[in-house]
Every structure is written in structure tokens, then in C-alpha cells.
Coordinates of N, CA and C in Angstrom, one line a residue:
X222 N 34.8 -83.4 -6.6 CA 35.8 -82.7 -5.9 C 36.8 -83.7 -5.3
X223 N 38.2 -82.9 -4.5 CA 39.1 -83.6 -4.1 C 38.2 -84.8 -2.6
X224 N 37.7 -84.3 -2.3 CA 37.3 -84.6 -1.0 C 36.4 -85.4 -1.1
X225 N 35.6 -85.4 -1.9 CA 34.4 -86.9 -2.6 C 35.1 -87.3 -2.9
X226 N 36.1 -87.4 -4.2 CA 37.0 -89.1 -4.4 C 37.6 -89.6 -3.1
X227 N 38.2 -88.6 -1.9 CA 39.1 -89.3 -1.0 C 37.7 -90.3 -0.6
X228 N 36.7 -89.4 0.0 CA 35.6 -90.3 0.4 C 35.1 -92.0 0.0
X229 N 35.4 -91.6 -1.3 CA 35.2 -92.8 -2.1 C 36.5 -93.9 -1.9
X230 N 37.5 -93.6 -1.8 CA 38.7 -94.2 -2.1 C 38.7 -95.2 -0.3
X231 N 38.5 -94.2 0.5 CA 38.1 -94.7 2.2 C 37.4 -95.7 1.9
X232 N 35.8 -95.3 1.6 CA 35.0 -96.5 1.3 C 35.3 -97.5 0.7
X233 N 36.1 -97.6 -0.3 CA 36.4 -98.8 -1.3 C 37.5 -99.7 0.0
X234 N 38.4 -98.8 0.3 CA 38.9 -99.9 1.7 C 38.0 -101.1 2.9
X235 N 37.0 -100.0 3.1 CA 35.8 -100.6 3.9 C 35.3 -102.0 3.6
X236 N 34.8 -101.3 2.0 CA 33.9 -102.6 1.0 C 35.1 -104.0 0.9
X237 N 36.2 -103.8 0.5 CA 37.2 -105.0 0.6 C 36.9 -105.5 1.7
X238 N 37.5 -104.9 2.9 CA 37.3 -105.6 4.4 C 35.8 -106.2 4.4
X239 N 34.7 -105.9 3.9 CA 34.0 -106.6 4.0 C 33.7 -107.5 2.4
X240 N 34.2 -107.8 2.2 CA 34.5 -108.6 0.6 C 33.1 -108.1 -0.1
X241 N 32.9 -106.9 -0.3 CA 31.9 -105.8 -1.5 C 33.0 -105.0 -2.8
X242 N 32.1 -105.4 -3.5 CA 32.5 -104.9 -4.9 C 32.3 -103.3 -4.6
X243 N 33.3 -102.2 -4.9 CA 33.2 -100.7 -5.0 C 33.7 -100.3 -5.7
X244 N 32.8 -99.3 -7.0 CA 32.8 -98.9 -7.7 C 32.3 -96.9 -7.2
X245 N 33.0 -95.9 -8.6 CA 32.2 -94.3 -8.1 C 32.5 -94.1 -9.7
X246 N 31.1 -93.8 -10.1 CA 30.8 -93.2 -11.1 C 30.9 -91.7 -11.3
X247 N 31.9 -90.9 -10.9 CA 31.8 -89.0 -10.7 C 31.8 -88.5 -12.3
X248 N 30.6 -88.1 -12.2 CA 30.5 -87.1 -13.9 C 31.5 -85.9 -13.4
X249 N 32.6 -85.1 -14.2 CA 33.5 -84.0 -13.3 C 32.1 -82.5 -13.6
X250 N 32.1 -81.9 -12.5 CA 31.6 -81.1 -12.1 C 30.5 -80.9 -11.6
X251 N 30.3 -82.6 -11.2 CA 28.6 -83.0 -10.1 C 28.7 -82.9 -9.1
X252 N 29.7 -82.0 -8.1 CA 29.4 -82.2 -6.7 C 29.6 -80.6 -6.9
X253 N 29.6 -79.7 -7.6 CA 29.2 -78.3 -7.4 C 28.1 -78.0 -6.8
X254 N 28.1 -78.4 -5.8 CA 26.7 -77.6 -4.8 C 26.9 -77.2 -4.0
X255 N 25.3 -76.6 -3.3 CA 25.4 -75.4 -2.4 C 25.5 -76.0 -1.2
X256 N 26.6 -76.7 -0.8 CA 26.9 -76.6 0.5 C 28.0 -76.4 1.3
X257 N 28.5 -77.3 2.4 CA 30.0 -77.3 2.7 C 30.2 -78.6 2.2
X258 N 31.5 -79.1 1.9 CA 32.3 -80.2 1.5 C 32.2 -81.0 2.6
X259 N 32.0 -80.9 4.1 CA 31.9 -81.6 5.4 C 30.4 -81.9 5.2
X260 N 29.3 -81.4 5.2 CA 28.2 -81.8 5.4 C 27.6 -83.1 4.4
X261 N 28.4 -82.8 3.1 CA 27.9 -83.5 2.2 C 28.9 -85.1 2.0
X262 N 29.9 -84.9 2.5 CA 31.2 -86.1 3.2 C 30.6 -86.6 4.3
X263 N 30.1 -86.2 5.4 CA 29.2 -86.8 6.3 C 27.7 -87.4 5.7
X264 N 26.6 -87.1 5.1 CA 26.0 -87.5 4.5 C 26.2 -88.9 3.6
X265 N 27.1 -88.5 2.4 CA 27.9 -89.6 1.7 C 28.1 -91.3 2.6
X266 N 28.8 -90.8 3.6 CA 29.5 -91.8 4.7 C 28.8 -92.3 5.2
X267 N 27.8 -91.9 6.0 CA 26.5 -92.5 6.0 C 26.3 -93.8 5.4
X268 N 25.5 -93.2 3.9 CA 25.0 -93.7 2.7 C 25.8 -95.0 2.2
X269 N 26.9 -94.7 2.0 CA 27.8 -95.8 1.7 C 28.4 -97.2 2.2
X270 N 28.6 -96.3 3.8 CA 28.6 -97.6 5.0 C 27.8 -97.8 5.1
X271 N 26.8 -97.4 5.4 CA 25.3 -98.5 5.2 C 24.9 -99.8 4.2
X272 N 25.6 -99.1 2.9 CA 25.2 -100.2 1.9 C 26.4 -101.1 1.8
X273 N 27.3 -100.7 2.5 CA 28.7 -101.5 2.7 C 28.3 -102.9 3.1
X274 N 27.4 -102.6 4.7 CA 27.2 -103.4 5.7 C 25.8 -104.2 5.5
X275 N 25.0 -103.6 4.2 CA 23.7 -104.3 3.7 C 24.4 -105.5 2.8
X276 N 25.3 -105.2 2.6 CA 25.9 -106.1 1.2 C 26.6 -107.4 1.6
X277 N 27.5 -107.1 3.0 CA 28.2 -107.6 3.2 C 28.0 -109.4 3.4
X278 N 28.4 -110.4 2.8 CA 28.4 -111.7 2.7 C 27.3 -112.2 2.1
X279 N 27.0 -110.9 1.1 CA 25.7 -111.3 0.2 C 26.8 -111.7 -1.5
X280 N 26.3 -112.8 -2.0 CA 26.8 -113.5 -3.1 C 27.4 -111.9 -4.1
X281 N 28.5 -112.2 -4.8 CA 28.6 -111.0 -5.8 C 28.1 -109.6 -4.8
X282 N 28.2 -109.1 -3.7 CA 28.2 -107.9 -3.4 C 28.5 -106.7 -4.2
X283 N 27.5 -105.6 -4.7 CA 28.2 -104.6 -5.0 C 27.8 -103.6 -4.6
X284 N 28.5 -102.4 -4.1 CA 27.9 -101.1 -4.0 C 28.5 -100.1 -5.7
X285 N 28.0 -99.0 -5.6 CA 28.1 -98.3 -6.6 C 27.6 -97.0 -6.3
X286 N 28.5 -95.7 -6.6 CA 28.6 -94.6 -6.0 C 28.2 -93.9 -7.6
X287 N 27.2 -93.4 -7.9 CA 26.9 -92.3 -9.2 C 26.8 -90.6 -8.8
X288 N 27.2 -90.2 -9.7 CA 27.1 -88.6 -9.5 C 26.4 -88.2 -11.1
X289 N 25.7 -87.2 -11.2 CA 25.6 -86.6 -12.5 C 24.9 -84.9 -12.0
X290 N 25.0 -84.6 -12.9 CA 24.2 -83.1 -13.3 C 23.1 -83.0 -14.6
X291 N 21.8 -83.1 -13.7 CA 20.7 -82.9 -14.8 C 20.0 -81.8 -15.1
X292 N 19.5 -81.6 -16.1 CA 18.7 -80.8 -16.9 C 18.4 -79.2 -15.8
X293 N 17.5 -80.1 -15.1 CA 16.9 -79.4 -14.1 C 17.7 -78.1 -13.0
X294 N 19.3 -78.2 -13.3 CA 20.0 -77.6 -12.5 C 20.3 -78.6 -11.1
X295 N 20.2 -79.7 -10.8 CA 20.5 -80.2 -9.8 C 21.6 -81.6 -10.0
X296 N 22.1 -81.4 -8.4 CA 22.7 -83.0 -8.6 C 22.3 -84.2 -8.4
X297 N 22.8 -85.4 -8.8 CA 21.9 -86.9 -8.3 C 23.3 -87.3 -7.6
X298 N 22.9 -87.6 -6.6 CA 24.4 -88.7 -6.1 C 23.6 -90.0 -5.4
X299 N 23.7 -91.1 -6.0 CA 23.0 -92.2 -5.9 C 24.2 -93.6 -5.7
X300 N 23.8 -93.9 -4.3 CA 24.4 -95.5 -3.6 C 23.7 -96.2 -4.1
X301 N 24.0 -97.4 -4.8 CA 23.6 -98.2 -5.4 C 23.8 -99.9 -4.4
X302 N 23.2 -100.4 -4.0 CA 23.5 -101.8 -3.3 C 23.1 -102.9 -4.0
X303 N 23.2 -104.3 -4.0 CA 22.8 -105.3 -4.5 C 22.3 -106.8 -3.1
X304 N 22.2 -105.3 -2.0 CA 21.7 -106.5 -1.1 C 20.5 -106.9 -0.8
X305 N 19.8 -107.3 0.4 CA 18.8 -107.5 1.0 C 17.6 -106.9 0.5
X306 N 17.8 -105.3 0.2 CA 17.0 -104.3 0.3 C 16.0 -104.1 1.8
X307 N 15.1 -103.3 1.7 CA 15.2 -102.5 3.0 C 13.1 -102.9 3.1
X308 N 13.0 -103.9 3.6 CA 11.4 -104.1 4.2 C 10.2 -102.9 4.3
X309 N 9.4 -103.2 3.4 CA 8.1 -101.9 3.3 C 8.1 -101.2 4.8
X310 N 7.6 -102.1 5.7 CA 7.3 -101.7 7.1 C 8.3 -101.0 7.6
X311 N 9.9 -101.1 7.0 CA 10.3 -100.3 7.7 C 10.7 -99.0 6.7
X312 N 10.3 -99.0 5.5 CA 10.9 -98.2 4.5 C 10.3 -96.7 4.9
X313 N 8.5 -97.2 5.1 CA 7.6 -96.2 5.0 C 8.0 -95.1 6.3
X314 N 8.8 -95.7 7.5 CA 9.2 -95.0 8.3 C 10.6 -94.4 8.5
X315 N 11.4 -95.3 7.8 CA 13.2 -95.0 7.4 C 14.0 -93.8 8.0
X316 N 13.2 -92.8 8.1 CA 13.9 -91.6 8.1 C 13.6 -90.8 9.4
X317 N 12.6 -91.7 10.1 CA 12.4 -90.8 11.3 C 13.5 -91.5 12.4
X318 N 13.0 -90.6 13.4 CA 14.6 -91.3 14.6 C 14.0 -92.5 14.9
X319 N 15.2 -93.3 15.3 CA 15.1 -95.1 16.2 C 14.5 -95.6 15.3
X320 N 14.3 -95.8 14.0 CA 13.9 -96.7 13.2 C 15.0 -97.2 12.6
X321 N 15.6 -98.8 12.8 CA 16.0 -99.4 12.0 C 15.9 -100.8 11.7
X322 N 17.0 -101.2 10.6 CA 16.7 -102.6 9.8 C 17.8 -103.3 10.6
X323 N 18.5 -102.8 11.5 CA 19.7 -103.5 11.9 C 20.1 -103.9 13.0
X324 N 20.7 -105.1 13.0 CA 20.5 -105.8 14.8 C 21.2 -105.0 15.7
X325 N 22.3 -104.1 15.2 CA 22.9 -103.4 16.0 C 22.6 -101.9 15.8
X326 N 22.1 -101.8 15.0 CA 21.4 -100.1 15.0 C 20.9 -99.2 15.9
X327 N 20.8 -97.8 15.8 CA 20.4 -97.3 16.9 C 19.5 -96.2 16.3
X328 N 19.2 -96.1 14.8 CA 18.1 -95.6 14.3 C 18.3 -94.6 14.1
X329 N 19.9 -93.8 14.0 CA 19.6 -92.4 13.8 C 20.5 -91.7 12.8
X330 N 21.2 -92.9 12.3 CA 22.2 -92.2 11.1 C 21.2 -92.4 9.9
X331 N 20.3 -92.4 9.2 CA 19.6 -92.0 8.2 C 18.7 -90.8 8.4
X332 N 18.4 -90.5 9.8 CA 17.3 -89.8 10.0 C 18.3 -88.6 10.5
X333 N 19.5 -88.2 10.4 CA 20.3 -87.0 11.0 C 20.7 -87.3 9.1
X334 N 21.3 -88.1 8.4 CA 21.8 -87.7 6.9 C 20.3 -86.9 6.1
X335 N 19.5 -87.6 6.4 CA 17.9 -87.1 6.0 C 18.1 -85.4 6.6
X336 N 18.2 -85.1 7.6 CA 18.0 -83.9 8.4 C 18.7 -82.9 8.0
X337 N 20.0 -83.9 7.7 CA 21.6 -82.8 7.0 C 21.0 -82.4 5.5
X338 N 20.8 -83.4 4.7 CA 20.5 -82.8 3.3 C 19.3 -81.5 3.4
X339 N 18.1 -81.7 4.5 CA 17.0 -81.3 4.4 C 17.7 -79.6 4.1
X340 N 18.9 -79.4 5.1 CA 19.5 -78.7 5.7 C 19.7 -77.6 4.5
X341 N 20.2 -78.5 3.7 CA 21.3 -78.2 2.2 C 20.1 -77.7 1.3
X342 N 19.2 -77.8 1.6 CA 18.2 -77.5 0.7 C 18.1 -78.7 -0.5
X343 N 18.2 -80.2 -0.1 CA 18.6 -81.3 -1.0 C 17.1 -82.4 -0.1
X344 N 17.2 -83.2 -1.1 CA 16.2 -84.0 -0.6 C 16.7 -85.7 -0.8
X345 N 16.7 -86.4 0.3 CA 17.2 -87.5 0.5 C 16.0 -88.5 -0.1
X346 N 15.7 -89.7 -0.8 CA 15.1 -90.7 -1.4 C 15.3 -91.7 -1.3
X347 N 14.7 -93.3 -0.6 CA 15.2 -94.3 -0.4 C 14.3 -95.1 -2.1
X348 N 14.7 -95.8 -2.3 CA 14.6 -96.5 -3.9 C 14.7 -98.0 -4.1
X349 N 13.7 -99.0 -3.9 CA 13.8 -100.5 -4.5 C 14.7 -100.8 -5.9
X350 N 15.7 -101.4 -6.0 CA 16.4 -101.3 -7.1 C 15.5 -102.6 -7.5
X351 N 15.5 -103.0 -9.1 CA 14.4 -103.9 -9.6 C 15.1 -105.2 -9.8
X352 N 16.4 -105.5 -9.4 CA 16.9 -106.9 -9.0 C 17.2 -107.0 -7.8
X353 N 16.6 -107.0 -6.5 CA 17.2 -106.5 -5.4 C 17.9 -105.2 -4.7
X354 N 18.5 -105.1 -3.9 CA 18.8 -104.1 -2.9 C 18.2 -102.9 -3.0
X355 N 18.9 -101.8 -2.9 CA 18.5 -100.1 -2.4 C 19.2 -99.2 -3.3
X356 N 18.6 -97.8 -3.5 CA 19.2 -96.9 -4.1 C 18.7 -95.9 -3.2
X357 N 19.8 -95.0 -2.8 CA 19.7 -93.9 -1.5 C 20.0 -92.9 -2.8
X358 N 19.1 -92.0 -3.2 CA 19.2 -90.6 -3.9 C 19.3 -89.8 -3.4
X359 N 20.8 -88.5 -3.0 CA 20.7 -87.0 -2.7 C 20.5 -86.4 -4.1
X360 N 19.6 -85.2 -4.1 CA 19.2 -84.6 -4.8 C 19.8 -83.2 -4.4
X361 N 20.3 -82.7 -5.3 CA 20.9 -81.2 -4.8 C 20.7 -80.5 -5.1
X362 N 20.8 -79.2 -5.1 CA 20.4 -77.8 -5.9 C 22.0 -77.8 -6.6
X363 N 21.9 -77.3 -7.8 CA 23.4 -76.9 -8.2 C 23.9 -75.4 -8.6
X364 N 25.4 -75.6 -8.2 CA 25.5 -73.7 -8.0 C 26.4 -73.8 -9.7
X365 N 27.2 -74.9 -10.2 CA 27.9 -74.6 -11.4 C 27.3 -74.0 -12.6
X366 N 27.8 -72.4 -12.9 CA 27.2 -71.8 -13.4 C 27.2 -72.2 -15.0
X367 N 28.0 -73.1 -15.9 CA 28.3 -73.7 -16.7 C 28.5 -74.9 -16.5
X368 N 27.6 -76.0 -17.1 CA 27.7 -77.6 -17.0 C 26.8 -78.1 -18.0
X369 N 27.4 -78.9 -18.4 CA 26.9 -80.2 -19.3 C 25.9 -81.2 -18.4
X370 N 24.4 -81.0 -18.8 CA 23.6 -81.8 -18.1 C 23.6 -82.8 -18.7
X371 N 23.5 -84.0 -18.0 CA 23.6 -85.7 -18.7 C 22.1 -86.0 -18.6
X372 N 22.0 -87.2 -19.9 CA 20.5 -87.5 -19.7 C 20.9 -88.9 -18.8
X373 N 19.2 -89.2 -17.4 CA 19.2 -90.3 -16.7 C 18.5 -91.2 -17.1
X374 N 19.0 -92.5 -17.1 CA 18.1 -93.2 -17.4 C 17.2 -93.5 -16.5

């Protein structure tokens, strides 16, 4: 949609200011889901500034925004980072309130995006990527009554 690319186009201003590589992979008609455009923009923002600020003055930084529609009827929208990644001890707890990885954190923007998707009938997934950093998966129900499902690797 119009309103996920703007999203995207914000964040890529972000990632420069913090010298991160941003990239958005949108398959067209993967953000047809059952929700509002604001809940899932809020969620997104989250997700992305987060991996903005994981990345940030890490060598080659990159984030990477994916969208698709699979088989199953649902959507993937997956943040992709190449930083730090996110410590077992704190992964296993990630999503509940006041948990975080960050010196300035206050532990509650993953655990209210976690809350929002719950909301949506979507399910939020934190992900070791296998050269480093994180992959944050929303999972969505999809309403487009006609679509080309992609296969994932």
C-alpha cells in the first residue's frame, strides 16, 4: 500500500542518519490484510527503528524490509538486520513488558508491537539470522481475495 512504502521511504531517511544500508522488498498485494493501515504502520516502525539502532556503526550495516503472500493465505513482513543480534537470556523473554537489550530502553515497544499484532489476529516471531543479526516476522491473516502466492525460502 501507499502508506507502507511512505513508511519505508521515512525509515530509509532514519537508516542514512544512522549510516545503515535500507532496502523494502514489497511483493504488490502483500499488505492486504485484516487490519487498519495505522496499526500495522505502528507495528512496522517499531520493527524497523529497532533494527535501525541494532545496526547502527556495525561494519556494512543493513536492514531489509520483505513482504510476500504465501500458500497458506497469509502475509510475511520480515525486518531483516545484520547486527549484534539479540542474546538467548533476553530473547526467551523479548516480548514481555520492561525487557530489554538496550541501554536506553524502557522495554515496552516490542511487547505493545507483540500485543498490537496479537490484536490483528497476526503473530509476531523474533529469528537468529545464520550470519548474525535478527529477523522480526509479522505473520498475517490475508483478506486479498485473488493473489499470487510466492514460494519462501
Amino acid at each position: 500500500t501507499t502508506l507502507f512504502r511512505s513508511v519505508c521511504r521515512l525509515m530509509e531517511l532514519l537508516a542514512r542518519q544512522h549510516g545503515v544500508s535500507f532496502s523494502a522488498e514489497i511483493q504488490p498485494g502483500s499488505v492486504l490484510v485484516e487490519s487498519t493501515e495505522v496499526v500495522l504502520t505502528e507495528i512496522c516502525l517499531n520493527l524497523i527503528r529497532n533494527a535501525i539502532e541494532a545496526t547502527s556503526g556495525v561494519a556494512n550495516a543493513a536492514v531489509v524490509v520483505r513482504t510476500s503472500v504465501v500458500a497458506e493465505g497469509q502475509v510475511i513482513i520480515e525486518i531483516e538486520d545484520n547486527g549484534p543480534g539479540i542474546p538467548a537470556a533476553i530473547r526467551m523473554t523479548l516480548f514481555q513488558p520492561f525487557v530489554t537489550g538496550k541501554e536506553d530502553g524502557n522495554g515496552l515497544g516490542l511487547f505493545i508491537a507483540s500485543e498490537r499484532a496479537r490484536e490483528l489476529g497476526a503473530k509476531l516471531d523474533c529469528l537468529d539470522r545464520t550470519n548474525g543479526g535478527t529477523i522480526f516476522r509479522l505473520t498475517l491473516p490475508c483478506t486479498a481475495k485473488n493473489y499470487e502466492p510466492t514460494t519462501r525460502n
